[in-house]
Amino acid sequence: MYKLSNVIVKPLQNFKYVKPVVMEYVLNGKRKTWNMLAVHKAVCILLYNSTREVMIFVKQFRPAVYINKIPEGDRVGVIDTEKYPINLGITIELCAGIVDKNVSLQQLAVEEIEEECNYKVSPNKLEKIITYRSEVTKLGSVQHLFYCEVTDEMKLNSAPQEEDLEVVEMSLSEVKEFISQRDCCTTPILLFSVIWFFNNKYKK
Ligand SMILES: O=c1ccn([C@@H]2O[C@H](COP(=O)(O)OP(=O)(O)O[C@H]3O[C@H](CO)[C@@H](O)[C@H](O)[C@H]3O)[C@@H](O)[C@H]2O)c(=O)[nH]1
């Protein structure tokens, strides 16, 4: 499904998705500067299908993960995709999306669940777990984590709207195995939410 080619890495000139800024300030009498990226807020959803007792995640190619697997000397210009194949940048993540509309967080989460994972849920099915800050050194962005239980009856028959990601279902034993890996290509919030699930929702 994933095919990677024509990869070129160069300094960013037009800032569309991130805004690099520098903050100058005085802290405890000392002048300081801090480089950072201003980014969107986001919602993330841990999806659990209770009909088949599986968790639903999304698998996708993340350029930033890919580039960080390449030694610094090889990270500029044309990247050799034979030497550095696409699987270096494939992650498993929670269903998620940026906050780019003036609607409730629950409504945004519902839309992401439908677009990415093909389930129709109503906003009152969303259970808020926590609001946290991601990557506090360079981003500090506000992210909201929700839990949502779905059933097979809520699954839509239409084709998924997101072409560049793949829905992945894992049984609970597969999830335990996944998060027990010594090198796990995922996000801290997926790891946290899974532990939260086993502590709060599935005490078998
Ligand atoms: O340089 C970029 C950056 C983003 N996008 C597009 O912009 C949209 C939003 O991208 P992104 O910020 O990666 O959103 P998500 O995939 O929804 O990622 C969410 O979920 C992640 C955790 O899984 C969090 O780390 C992110 O902060 C959060 O926005 C997507 O359509 C991307 O394809 C680009 O095309 N080019």
Short mmCIF file of C-alpha atoms and ligand atoms in Angstrom, two decimals:
data_model
loop_
_atom_site.label_atom_id
_atom_site.label_comp_id
_atom_site.label_asym_id
_atom_site.label_seq_id
_atom_site.Cartn_x
_atom_site.Cartn_y
_atom_site.Cartn_z
CA MET A 1 0.00 0.00 0.00
CA TYR A 2 2.77 2.46 0.83
CA LYS A 3 5.30 3.42 -1.83
CA LEU A 4 7.96 6.04 -1.26
CA SER A 5 10.02 7.76 -3.98
CA ASN A 6 11.53 11.14 -5.01
CA VAL A 7 12.38 12.17 -1.44
CA ILE A 8 14.21 15.50 -1.10
CA VAL A 9 15.00 17.26 2.18
CA LYS A 10 15.70 21.00 2.23
CA PRO A 11 15.30 24.01 4.53
CA LEU A 12 11.68 25.17 4.85
CA GLN A 13 10.98 28.44 3.06
CA ASN A 14 7.19 28.82 3.08
CA PHE A 15 5.65 28.14 6.47
CA LYS A 16 2.19 26.69 5.98
CA TYR A 17 1.63 24.12 8.71
CA VAL A 18 4.06 25.36 11.38
CA LYS A 19 5.20 28.83 12.41
CA PRO A 20 8.75 28.93 13.77
CA VAL A 21 9.06 31.72 16.32
CA VAL A 22 11.61 32.85 18.84
CA MET A 23 10.61 34.17 22.27
CA GLU A 24 12.97 36.54 24.05
CA TYR A 25 12.41 36.98 27.76
CA VAL A 26 13.93 37.63 31.14
CA LEU A 27 13.59 34.87 33.70
CA ASN A 28 14.80 35.38 37.25
CA GLY A 29 16.84 38.34 36.02
CA LYS A 30 18.53 36.41 33.19
CA ARG A 31 17.92 37.16 29.51
CA LYS A 32 16.87 34.08 27.55
CA THR A 33 15.71 33.10 24.07
CA TRP A 34 13.64 30.09 23.07
CA ASN A 35 13.02 28.67 19.58
CA MET A 36 9.67 26.97 19.01
CA LEU A 37 6.93 26.07 16.58
CA ALA A 38 3.41 27.46 16.86
CA VAL A 39 0.99 24.70 15.79
CA HIS A 40 -2.71 23.80 15.90
CA LYS A 41 -4.45 22.24 18.88
CA ALA A 42 -5.55 18.65 18.35
CA VAL A 43 -8.03 15.99 19.42
CA CYS A 44 -7.06 12.31 19.78
CA ILE A 45 -9.47 9.42 20.31
CA LEU A 46 -8.88 5.94 21.71
CA LEU A 47 -11.40 3.80 19.82
CA TYR A 48 -12.52 0.45 21.19
CA ASN A 49 -14.84 -1.88 19.29
CA SER A 50 -16.71 -3.81 21.99
CA THR A 51 -18.35 -6.21 19.52
CA ARG A 52 -15.05 -7.80 18.64
CA GLU A 53 -12.97 -6.50 21.61
CA VAL A 54 -10.44 -4.77 19.39
CA MET A 55 -8.75 -1.38 19.53
CA ILE A 56 -8.77 0.70 16.39
CA PHE A 57 -5.68 2.64 15.41
CA VAL A 58 -4.36 4.30 12.27
CA LYS A 59 -1.17 3.47 10.46
CA GLN A 60 0.51 6.17 8.42
CA PHE A 61 3.75 7.49 7.00
CA ARG A 62 5.24 10.30 9.11
CA PRO A 63 8.04 12.25 7.39
CA ALA A 64 9.40 13.54 10.73
CA VAL A 65 9.70 9.99 12.08
CA TYR A 66 11.35 8.85 8.85
CA ILE A 67 13.93 11.64 8.79
CA ASN A 68 14.91 11.01 12.40
CA LYS A 69 15.82 7.40 11.54
CA ILE A 70 18.34 8.65 8.94
CA PRO A 71 21.85 9.57 10.15
CA GLU A 72 22.38 13.38 10.05
CA GLY A 73 24.95 13.23 7.26
CA ASP A 74 22.47 11.52 4.93
CA ARG A 75 19.54 13.80 5.79
CA VAL A 76 19.99 16.46 3.12
CA GLY A 77 19.13 16.62 -0.55
CA VAL A 78 17.95 13.50 -2.34
CA ILE A 79 17.33 10.62 0.05
CA ASP A 80 18.23 7.10 -1.05
CA THR A 81 14.97 5.21 -0.50
CA GLU A 82 16.63 1.86 -1.19
CA LYS A 83 18.93 2.46 1.77
CA TYR A 84 16.22 4.14 3.85
CA PRO A 85 12.91 2.40 3.06
CA ILE A 86 9.47 3.74 3.87
CA ASN A 87 8.90 1.43 6.82
CA LEU A 88 11.31 3.61 8.87
CA GLY A 89 8.57 6.27 8.94
CA ILE A 90 5.44 4.16 9.43
CA THR A 91 3.69 4.77 12.75
CA ILE A 92 0.68 3.38 14.58
CA GLU A 93 -1.32 6.21 16.18
CA LEU A 94 -4.65 7.07 17.71
CA CYS A 95 -7.36 8.45 15.45
CA ALA A 96 -6.69 12.21 15.64
CA GLY A 97 -7.12 15.57 14.00
CA ILE A 98 -6.27 19.21 14.32
CA VAL A 99 -8.69 21.75 15.79
CA ASP A 100 -9.32 23.83 12.70
CA LYS A 101 -13.06 24.53 12.98
CA ASN A 102 -15.27 26.45 15.37
CA VAL A 103 -17.28 23.45 16.58
CA SER A 104 -17.16 21.49 19.84
CA LEU A 105 -14.21 19.19 20.47
CA GLN A 106 -16.65 16.27 20.63
CA GLN A 107 -18.03 17.19 17.20
CA LEU A 108 -14.50 17.41 15.79
CA ALA A 109 -13.69 14.01 17.27
CA VAL A 110 -16.83 12.51 15.72
CA GLU A 111 -15.81 13.85 12.29
CA GLU A 112 -12.28 12.43 12.62
CA ILE A 113 -13.65 9.03 13.66
CA GLU A 114 -15.84 8.97 10.55
CA GLU A 115 -13.17 10.28 8.15
CA GLU A 116 -10.31 8.13 9.38
CA CYS A 117 -11.94 5.00 10.75
CA ASN A 118 -15.39 4.81 9.13
CA TYR A 119 -17.58 4.66 12.23
CA LYS A 120 -20.67 6.79 12.77
CA VAL A 121 -20.85 7.93 16.38
CA SER A 122 -22.78 10.68 18.14
CA PRO A 123 -20.89 13.35 20.14
CA ASN A 124 -22.37 12.15 23.47
CA LYS A 125 -20.52 8.83 23.03
CA LEU A 126 -17.23 10.65 23.54
CA GLU A 127 -15.72 10.40 27.01
CA LYS A 128 -13.12 13.02 27.86
CA ILE A 129 -10.00 11.50 29.40
CA ILE A 130 -7.58 14.41 29.69
CA THR A 131 -6.21 17.59 28.13
CA TYR A 132 -2.43 17.55 27.99
CA ARG A 133 0.50 19.32 26.31
CA SER A 134 2.46 17.63 23.56
CA GLU A 135 6.22 18.01 23.13
CA VAL A 136 6.68 20.74 25.70
CA THR A 137 10.06 21.99 24.50
CA LYS A 138 9.39 22.86 20.85
CA LEU A 139 5.58 22.71 20.60
CA GLY A 140 3.70 22.88 23.90
CA SER A 141 0.50 22.36 21.93
CA VAL A 142 -2.82 21.72 23.67
CA GLN A 143 -4.26 18.30 22.90
CA HIS A 144 -7.51 16.71 24.08
CA LEU A 145 -7.79 12.96 24.55
CA PHE A 146 -11.15 11.17 24.33
CA TYR A 147 -12.29 7.58 24.67
CA CYS A 148 -15.03 6.18 22.44
CA GLU A 149 -16.59 2.76 22.42
CA VAL A 150 -18.03 1.60 19.09
CA THR A 151 -19.78 -1.53 17.84
CA ASP A 152 -19.87 -3.25 14.45
CA GLU A 153 -23.36 -1.79 13.90
CA MET A 154 -21.85 1.70 13.89
CA LYS A 155 -19.51 0.86 11.03
CA LEU A 156 -20.20 2.62 7.73
CA ASN A 157 -20.09 0.76 4.43
CA SER A 158 -18.64 3.65 2.45
CA ALA A 159 -14.97 3.72 1.44
CA PRO A 160 -12.67 5.52 3.91
CA GLN A 161 -12.18 9.22 3.14
CA GLU A 162 -8.49 9.31 4.09
CA GLU A 163 -6.43 7.59 1.42
CA ASP A 164 -3.04 7.95 3.03
CA LEU A 165 -3.78 6.07 6.17
CA GLU A 166 -4.73 2.53 6.97
CA VAL A 167 -7.03 1.44 9.78
CA VAL A 168 -5.47 -1.19 12.04
CA GLU A 169 -7.42 -3.36 14.45
CA MET A 170 -5.63 -5.09 17.32
CA SER A 171 -7.01 -7.58 19.79
CA LEU A 172 -6.27 -6.68 23.40
CA SER A 173 -3.49 -9.25 23.60
CA GLU A 174 -1.97 -7.81 20.42
CA VAL A 175 -2.19 -4.34 21.96
CA LYS A 176 -0.33 -5.56 25.06
CA GLU A 177 2.34 -7.11 22.86
CA PHE A 178 2.57 -3.93 20.75
CA ILE A 179 3.18 -1.62 23.72
CA SER A 180 5.69 -4.05 25.25
CA GLN A 181 8.15 -3.70 22.37
CA ARG A 182 11.50 -2.19 23.28
CA ASP A 183 11.26 0.19 20.29
CA CYS A 184 7.66 1.10 19.58
CA CYS A 185 6.96 3.39 16.63
CA THR A 186 4.04 5.20 18.20
CA THR A 187 3.08 8.27 20.20
CA PRO A 188 3.25 8.73 23.99
CA ILE A 189 -0.47 9.45 24.03
CA LEU A 190 -1.32 6.09 22.45
CA LEU A 191 0.81 4.38 25.11
CA PHE A 192 -0.87 6.39 27.87
CA SER A 193 -4.40 5.86 26.60
CA VAL A 194 -3.97 2.10 26.31
CA ILE A 195 -2.73 1.87 29.91
CA TRP A 196 -5.66 4.10 30.93
CA PHE A 197 -8.03 1.68 29.18
CA PHE A 198 -6.66 -1.36 30.98
CA ASN A 199 -6.82 0.46 34.33
CA ASN A 200 -10.26 1.98 33.91
CA LYS A 201 -12.33 0.10 31.36
CA TYR A 202 -11.17 -3.47 31.12
CA LYS A 203 -10.36 -4.86 34.51
CA LYS A 204 -10.57 -8.52 33.55
O1 LIG B 1 3.68 19.65 6.62
C1 LIG B 1 2.52 19.21 6.62
C2 LIG B 1 1.78 19.08 7.80
C3 LIG B 1 0.49 18.63 7.72
N1 LIG B 1 -0.08 18.32 6.52
C4 LIG B 1 -1.49 17.90 6.46
O2 LIG B 1 -2.20 18.63 7.45
C5 LIG B 1 -3.17 17.83 8.09
C6 LIG B 1 -2.95 17.79 9.57
O3 LIG B 1 -1.71 17.15 9.85
P1 LIG B 1 -1.26 16.68 11.31
O4 LIG B 1 -0.97 17.85 12.17
O5 LIG B 1 -0.20 15.65 11.14
O6 LIG B 1 -2.60 16.09 11.87
P2 LIG B 1 -2.95 14.68 12.40
O7 LIG B 1 -2.51 13.62 11.49
O8 LIG B 1 -4.39 14.73 12.72
O9 LIG B 1 -2.08 14.58 13.75
C7 LIG B 1 -2.69 14.71 15.04
O10 LIG B 1 -2.36 13.56 15.80
C8 LIG B 1 -1.00 13.40 16.19
C9 LIG B 1 -0.91 12.21 17.11
O11 LIG B 1 -1.26 11.03 16.48
C10 LIG B 1 -0.53 14.62 16.93
O12 LIG B 1 0.84 14.47 17.27
C11 LIG B 1 -0.74 15.88 16.09
O13 LIG B 1 -0.33 16.99 16.82
C12 LIG B 1 -2.19 15.99 15.72
O14 LIG B 1 -2.41 17.12 14.88
C13 LIG B 1 -3.09 16.46 7.45
O15 LIG B 1 -4.06 16.38 6.45
C14 LIG B 1 -1.71 16.44 6.80
O16 LIG B 1 -1.70 15.61 5.68
C15 LIG B 1 0.65 18.41 5.38
O17 LIG B 1 0.18 18.12 4.29
N2 LIG B 1 1.96 18.87 5.44
#
